Amino acid sequence: MTASLARRTAAELVGTGLLVAVVVGSGIQAAELSHDVGVQLLANSLATVFGLGVLILLFGPVSGAHFNPVVTLATWVSARLTLREVAAYVPAQIVGAIGGSVLANAMFAEPPVAFSTRDRYAGHLWLAESVATAGLILLVLGLDRIGRAALAPAAVASYIGAAYWFTSSTSFANPAVTIGRAFTDTFAGIAPASVPPFIAAQLLGAGLGLAAVVVIYGRPAPAAPELVVPHGEPEPAAT
């Protein structure tokens, strides 16, 4: 599918909003149904896995289903997006994330905007965010490099579900989602003061993920120029 930039940007806004609504809403629901933090995290992570997989499947053919500024930036660095597209995608992702948080709050009769008081300010959490984000970038670009991009809905959702549990930060791995989650004072929230170092760690992780792609898969070969004959007709392929 070839969509206009406006439609692709809309897909990123709506998709990111729905993703944050799933993350925040399932966190609120889990906290209301159980006082066991392990059960709460399990419910939150399962809902995120299922929701993310569906959203990538639905919006992937339109915009690539980035829903994440570091994925968008990594795709640009890999020469798969233009700077104009990045400038459209990233703000849409941030606005969508904030809107998704507000929507989830409203669905559970919480104040539509309530800045989180959940402090997540610690070095081991920043390390976890770098690791989680590096793994995500390696996965997304690696799937493309090995010709397995069609597996992204299941693979990316599975990775995020696993990273909920193997990282101490529960794998935000997404600057837009991090910003959006500051707008809810619930289970999935993050205090505004904790947001900047999380984003810095995610950007560092994205750089490490890009480096890992080059080390493991090498740099992509430049596209060969099309051969043309004097009258402008494409040169027929050799048989």
mmCIF file of C-alpha atoms in Angstrom:
data_model
loop_
_atom_site.group_PDB
_atom_site.id
_atom_site.type_symbol
_atom_site.label_atom_id
_atom_site.label_comp_id
_atom_site.label_asym_id
_atom_site.label_seq_id
_atom_site.Cartn_x
_atom_site.Cartn_y
_atom_site.Cartn_z
ATOM 1 C CA MET A 1 0.000 0.000 0.000
ATOM 2 C CA THR A 2 1.250 3.485 -0.929
ATOM 3 C CA ALA A 3 -0.324 6.143 1.285
ATOM 4 C CA SER A 4 0.096 9.899 1.324
ATOM 5 C CA LEU A 5 2.239 11.445 4.045
ATOM 6 C CA ALA A 6 -0.893 12.837 5.684
ATOM 7 C CA ARG A 7 -2.453 9.372 5.921
ATOM 8 C CA ARG A 8 0.766 7.816 7.166
ATOM 9 C CA THR A 9 1.098 10.524 9.799
ATOM 10 C CA ALA A 10 -2.504 9.956 10.870
ATOM 11 C CA ALA A 11 -1.784 6.240 11.190
ATOM 12 C CA GLU A 12 1.180 6.974 13.455
ATOM 13 C CA LEU A 13 -0.894 9.340 15.609
ATOM 14 C CA VAL A 14 -3.840 6.980 15.989
ATOM 15 C CA GLY A 15 -1.699 3.868 16.365
ATOM 16 C CA THR A 16 0.507 5.390 19.062
ATOM 17 C CA GLY A 17 -2.564 6.700 20.853
ATOM 18 C CA LEU A 18 -4.203 3.301 20.884
ATOM 19 C CA LEU A 19 -0.980 1.669 22.066
ATOM 20 C CA VAL A 20 -0.728 4.010 25.059
ATOM 21 C CA ALA A 21 -4.432 3.544 25.776
ATOM 22 C CA VAL A 22 -3.795 -0.208 25.940
ATOM 23 C CA VAL A 23 -0.752 0.195 28.216
ATOM 24 C CA VAL A 24 -2.345 2.696 30.595
ATOM 25 C CA GLY A 25 -5.847 1.254 30.527
ATOM 26 C CA SER A 26 -4.728 -2.304 31.218
ATOM 27 C CA GLY A 27 -2.547 -1.011 34.044
ATOM 28 C CA ILE A 28 -5.510 0.736 35.660
ATOM 29 C CA GLN A 29 -7.687 -2.334 35.234
ATOM 30 C CA ALA A 30 -5.029 -4.633 36.664
ATOM 31 C CA ALA A 31 -4.530 -2.419 39.719
ATOM 32 C CA GLU A 32 -8.283 -2.413 40.358
ATOM 33 C CA LEU A 33 -8.619 -6.183 40.063
ATOM 34 C CA SER A 34 -5.584 -7.273 42.097
ATOM 35 C CA HIS A 35 -3.299 -5.933 44.806
ATOM 36 C CA ASP A 36 -0.535 -8.351 43.776
ATOM 37 C CA VAL A 37 2.087 -6.378 41.827
ATOM 38 C CA GLY A 38 3.177 -9.507 39.956
ATOM 39 C CA VAL A 39 -0.368 -10.154 38.771
ATOM 40 C CA GLN A 40 -0.726 -6.501 37.821
ATOM 41 C CA LEU A 41 2.441 -6.609 35.732
ATOM 42 C CA LEU A 42 1.387 -9.885 34.099
ATOM 43 C CA ALA A 43 -1.982 -8.460 33.077
ATOM 44 C CA ASN A 44 -0.399 -5.230 31.848
ATOM 45 C CA SER A 45 2.253 -7.034 29.799
ATOM 46 C CA LEU A 46 -0.186 -9.511 28.233
ATOM 47 C CA ALA A 47 -2.564 -6.753 27.177
ATOM 48 C CA THR A 48 0.360 -4.827 25.687
ATOM 49 C CA VAL A 49 1.595 -7.867 23.750
ATOM 50 C CA PHE A 50 -1.812 -8.560 22.224
ATOM 51 C CA GLY A 51 -2.603 -4.907 21.570
ATOM 52 C CA LEU A 52 0.770 -4.102 20.019
ATOM 53 C CA GLY A 53 0.640 -7.132 17.734
ATOM 54 C CA VAL A 54 -2.798 -6.149 16.432
ATOM 55 C CA LEU A 55 -1.819 -2.506 15.947
ATOM 56 C CA ILE A 56 1.333 -3.374 13.976
ATOM 57 C CA LEU A 57 -0.682 -5.745 11.808
ATOM 58 C CA LEU A 58 -3.342 -3.098 11.190
ATOM 59 C CA PHE A 59 -1.219 0.014 10.648
ATOM 60 C CA GLY A 60 1.990 -1.533 9.328
ATOM 61 C CA PRO A 61 0.879 -1.531 5.677
ATOM 62 C CA VAL A 62 0.084 2.193 5.918
ATOM 63 C CA SER A 63 2.932 3.812 7.869
ATOM 64 C CA GLY A 64 5.225 0.990 8.927
ATOM 65 C CA ALA A 65 3.656 1.088 12.409
ATOM 66 C CA HIS A 66 6.617 2.716 14.114
ATOM 67 C CA PHE A 67 4.628 4.246 17.020
ATOM 68 C CA ASN A 68 8.039 5.183 18.382
ATOM 69 C CA PRO A 69 10.382 8.114 17.642
ATOM 70 C CA VAL A 70 13.546 6.041 18.051
ATOM 71 C CA VAL A 71 12.290 3.521 15.488
ATOM 72 C CA THR A 72 11.486 6.410 13.151
ATOM 73 C CA LEU A 73 14.925 7.961 13.670
ATOM 74 C CA ALA A 74 16.676 4.618 13.197
ATOM 75 C CA THR A 75 14.736 4.077 9.982
ATOM 76 C CA TRP A 76 15.814 7.535 8.801
ATOM 77 C CA VAL A 77 19.463 6.818 9.649
ATOM 78 C CA SER A 78 19.106 3.633 7.599
ATOM 79 C CA ALA A 79 17.965 5.803 4.653
ATOM 80 C CA ARG A 80 14.462 4.338 4.639
ATOM 81 C CA LEU A 81 12.712 7.624 5.521
ATOM 82 C CA THR A 82 13.195 11.249 4.551
ATOM 83 C CA LEU A 83 13.735 14.034 7.068
ATOM 84 C CA ARG A 84 10.328 15.422 6.065
ATOM 85 C CA GLU A 85 8.692 12.152 7.051
ATOM 86 C CA VAL A 86 10.548 12.119 10.374
ATOM 87 C CA ALA A 87 9.377 15.681 11.052
ATOM 88 C CA ALA A 88 5.784 14.545 10.509
ATOM 89 C CA TYR A 89 5.925 11.187 12.309
ATOM 90 C CA VAL A 90 7.609 12.178 15.579
ATOM 91 C CA PRO A 91 5.239 14.979 16.659
ATOM 92 C CA ALA A 92 2.273 12.807 15.668
ATOM 93 C CA GLN A 93 3.570 9.977 17.828
ATOM 94 C CA ILE A 94 3.999 12.284 20.836
ATOM 95 C CA VAL A 95 0.560 13.872 20.444
ATOM 96 C CA GLY A 96 -0.991 10.436 19.969
ATOM 97 C CA ALA A 97 0.711 9.093 23.083
ATOM 98 C CA ILE A 98 -0.585 11.958 25.230
ATOM 99 C CA GLY A 99 -4.054 11.518 23.761
ATOM 100 C CA GLY A 100 -3.983 7.792 24.475
ATOM 101 C CA SER A 101 -3.128 8.422 28.103
ATOM 102 C CA VAL A 102 -5.929 10.977 28.452
ATOM 103 C CA LEU A 103 -8.356 8.540 26.813
ATOM 104 C CA ALA A 104 -7.416 5.692 29.153
ATOM 105 C CA ASN A 105 -7.803 7.961 32.173
ATOM 106 C CA ALA A 106 -11.265 9.007 31.005
ATOM 107 C CA MET A 107 -12.391 5.408 30.354
ATOM 108 C CA PHE A 108 -11.691 4.525 33.981
ATOM 109 C CA ALA A 109 -13.151 7.714 35.499
ATOM 110 C CA GLU A 110 -9.714 9.041 36.389
ATOM 111 C CA PRO A 111 -8.900 12.742 35.930
ATOM 112 C CA PRO A 112 -8.233 13.130 32.188
ATOM 113 C CA VAL A 113 -4.851 14.707 32.918
ATOM 114 C CA ALA A 114 -3.078 13.840 36.164
ATOM 115 C CA PHE A 115 0.698 14.033 36.108
ATOM 116 C CA SER A 116 2.252 10.898 37.529
ATOM 117 C CA THR A 117 3.879 10.843 40.944
ATOM 118 C CA ARG A 118 5.560 7.489 40.265
ATOM 119 C CA ASP A 119 9.289 8.155 40.484
ATOM 120 C CA ARG A 120 11.449 6.113 38.094
ATOM 121 C CA TYR A 121 14.711 7.966 38.560
ATOM 122 C CA ALA A 122 17.628 5.543 39.013
ATOM 123 C CA GLY A 123 20.732 4.442 37.150
ATOM 124 C CA HIS A 124 19.732 0.795 36.857
ATOM 125 C CA LEU A 125 16.450 1.860 35.201
ATOM 126 C CA TRP A 126 18.342 3.949 32.647
ATOM 127 C CA LEU A 127 20.592 1.007 31.900
ATOM 128 C CA ALA A 128 17.518 -1.170 31.436
ATOM 129 C CA GLU A 129 16.009 1.356 29.031
ATOM 130 C CA SER A 130 19.191 1.428 26.958
ATOM 131 C CA VAL A 131 19.242 -2.365 26.759
ATOM 132 C CA ALA A 132 15.539 -2.636 25.933
ATOM 133 C CA THR A 133 15.723 0.008 23.213
ATOM 134 C CA ALA A 134 18.900 -1.409 21.668
ATOM 135 C CA GLY A 135 17.255 -4.815 21.427
ATOM 136 C CA LEU A 136 14.144 -3.330 19.849
ATOM 137 C CA ILE A 137 16.129 -1.494 17.161
ATOM 138 C CA LEU A 138 18.209 -4.578 16.449
ATOM 139 C CA LEU A 139 15.026 -6.614 16.093
ATOM 140 C CA VAL A 140 13.147 -4.172 13.845
ATOM 141 C CA LEU A 141 16.045 -3.469 11.486
ATOM 142 C CA GLY A 142 17.346 -7.013 11.671
ATOM 143 C CA LEU A 143 14.021 -8.459 10.530
ATOM 144 C CA ASP A 144 14.143 -6.149 7.525
ATOM 145 C CA ARG A 145 17.738 -7.080 6.703
ATOM 146 C CA ILE A 146 16.991 -10.821 6.698
ATOM 147 C CA GLY A 147 13.760 -10.450 4.736
ATOM 148 C CA ARG A 148 11.482 -11.342 7.640
ATOM 149 C CA ALA A 149 9.686 -8.005 8.099
ATOM 150 C CA ALA A 150 6.327 -9.782 7.751
ATOM 151 C CA LEU A 151 6.984 -11.368 11.157
ATOM 152 C CA ALA A 152 7.152 -7.959 12.871
ATOM 153 C CA PRO A 153 3.674 -8.059 14.478
ATOM 154 C CA ALA A 154 4.437 -11.252 16.370
ATOM 155 C CA ALA A 155 8.170 -10.675 16.858
ATOM 156 C CA VAL A 156 8.044 -7.089 18.128
ATOM 157 C CA ALA A 157 5.063 -7.756 20.386
ATOM 158 C CA SER A 158 6.790 -10.843 21.798
ATOM 159 C CA TYR A 159 10.006 -8.928 22.432
ATOM 160 C CA ILE A 160 8.218 -6.112 24.267
ATOM 161 C CA GLY A 161 6.307 -8.670 26.332
ATOM 162 C CA ALA A 162 9.547 -10.382 27.308
ATOM 163 C CA ALA A 163 11.275 -7.071 28.032
ATOM 164 C CA TYR A 164 8.512 -6.150 30.493
ATOM 165 C CA TRP A 165 9.954 -8.923 32.622
ATOM 166 C CA PHE A 166 13.702 -9.034 31.939
ATOM 167 C CA THR A 167 14.286 -5.279 32.378
ATOM 168 C CA SER A 168 13.960 -3.416 35.663
ATOM 169 C CA SER A 169 12.267 -0.493 33.903
ATOM 170 C CA THR A 170 9.553 -2.722 32.360
ATOM 171 C CA SER A 171 10.777 -1.666 28.922
ATOM 172 C CA PHE A 172 9.269 1.656 27.949
ATOM 173 C CA ALA A 173 11.783 1.739 25.029
ATOM 174 C CA ASN A 174 9.833 4.569 23.420
ATOM 175 C CA PRO A 175 10.172 8.331 23.982
ATOM 176 C CA ALA A 176 6.604 9.091 22.865
ATOM 177 C CA VAL A 177 5.127 6.448 25.157
ATOM 178 C CA THR A 178 7.338 7.703 27.979
ATOM 179 C CA ILE A 179 5.975 11.228 27.551
ATOM 180 C CA GLY A 180 2.410 9.971 27.277
ATOM 181 C CA ARG A 181 2.689 7.921 30.460
ATOM 182 C CA ALA A 182 3.650 11.037 32.415
ATOM 183 C CA PHE A 183 0.043 12.202 31.980
ATOM 184 C CA THR A 184 -1.482 9.475 34.147
ATOM 185 C CA ASP A 185 -1.046 9.026 37.882
ATOM 186 C CA THR A 186 -1.779 5.303 37.712
ATOM 187 C CA PHE A 187 0.048 1.964 37.559
ATOM 188 C CA ALA A 188 1.757 2.699 34.218
ATOM 189 C CA GLY A 189 2.707 6.300 34.999
ATOM 190 C CA ILE A 190 6.115 7.921 35.197
ATOM 191 C CA ALA A 191 6.835 11.174 37.024
ATOM 192 C CA PRO A 192 7.637 14.065 34.640
ATOM 193 C CA ALA A 193 11.047 14.543 36.299
ATOM 194 C CA SER A 194 11.918 10.947 35.383
ATOM 195 C CA VAL A 195 11.095 11.417 31.697
ATOM 196 C CA PRO A 196 14.241 13.225 30.381
ATOM 197 C CA PRO A 197 16.801 10.645 31.591
ATOM 198 C CA PHE A 198 14.563 7.841 30.304
ATOM 199 C CA ILE A 199 14.503 9.446 26.868
ATOM 200 C CA ALA A 200 18.264 10.021 26.952
ATOM 201 C CA ALA A 201 18.779 6.340 27.778
ATOM 202 C CA GLN A 202 16.439 5.327 24.954
ATOM 203 C CA LEU A 203 18.332 7.462 22.444
ATOM 204 C CA LEU A 204 21.591 5.915 23.621
ATOM 205 C CA GLY A 205 20.049 2.472 23.240
ATOM 206 C CA ALA A 206 18.904 3.313 19.723
ATOM 207 C CA GLY A 207 22.469 4.224 18.801
ATOM 208 C CA LEU A 208 23.743 0.972 20.260
ATOM 209 C CA GLY A 209 21.075 -0.955 18.374
ATOM 210 C CA LEU A 210 22.089 0.669 15.089
ATOM 211 C CA ALA A 211 25.720 -0.176 15.778
ATOM 212 C CA ALA A 212 24.765 -3.783 16.513
ATOM 213 C CA VAL A 213 22.929 -4.012 13.181
ATOM 214 C CA VAL A 214 26.059 -2.889 11.321
ATOM 215 C CA VAL A 215 28.295 -5.283 13.264
ATOM 216 C CA ILE A 216 26.010 -8.275 12.740
ATOM 217 C CA TYR A 217 24.612 -7.658 9.269
ATOM 218 C CA GLY A 218 27.076 -5.184 7.775
ATOM 219 C CA ARG A 219 26.158 -1.999 5.984
ATOM 220 C CA PRO A 220 23.425 -2.376 3.348
ATOM 221 C CA ALA A 221 24.731 -2.370 -0.190
ATOM 222 C CA PRO A 222 23.818 0.779 -2.153
ATOM 223 C CA ALA A 223 21.115 0.315 -4.755
ATOM 224 C CA ALA A 224 22.543 -0.338 -8.209
ATOM 225 C CA PRO A 225 21.713 2.390 -10.747
ATOM 226 C CA GLU A 226 19.249 1.395 -13.454
ATOM 227 C CA LEU A 227 20.879 0.866 -16.827
ATOM 228 C CA VAL A 228 19.245 2.685 -19.702
ATOM 229 C CA VAL A 229 19.698 2.530 -23.454
ATOM 230 C CA PRO A 230 20.118 5.729 -25.495
ATOM 231 C CA HIS A 231 16.373 6.087 -26.181
ATOM 232 C CA GLY A 232 15.532 5.918 -22.450
ATOM 233 C CA GLU A 233 14.079 2.409 -22.379
ATOM 234 C CA PRO A 234 15.172 0.190 -19.436
ATOM 235 C CA GLU A 235 17.864 -2.316 -20.365
ATOM 236 C CA PRO A 236 16.257 -5.788 -20.466
ATOM 237 C CA ALA A 237 17.441 -8.195 -17.780
ATOM 238 C CA ALA A 238 19.942 -10.834 -18.864
ATOM 239 C CA THR A 239 18.585 -14.350 -19.197
#
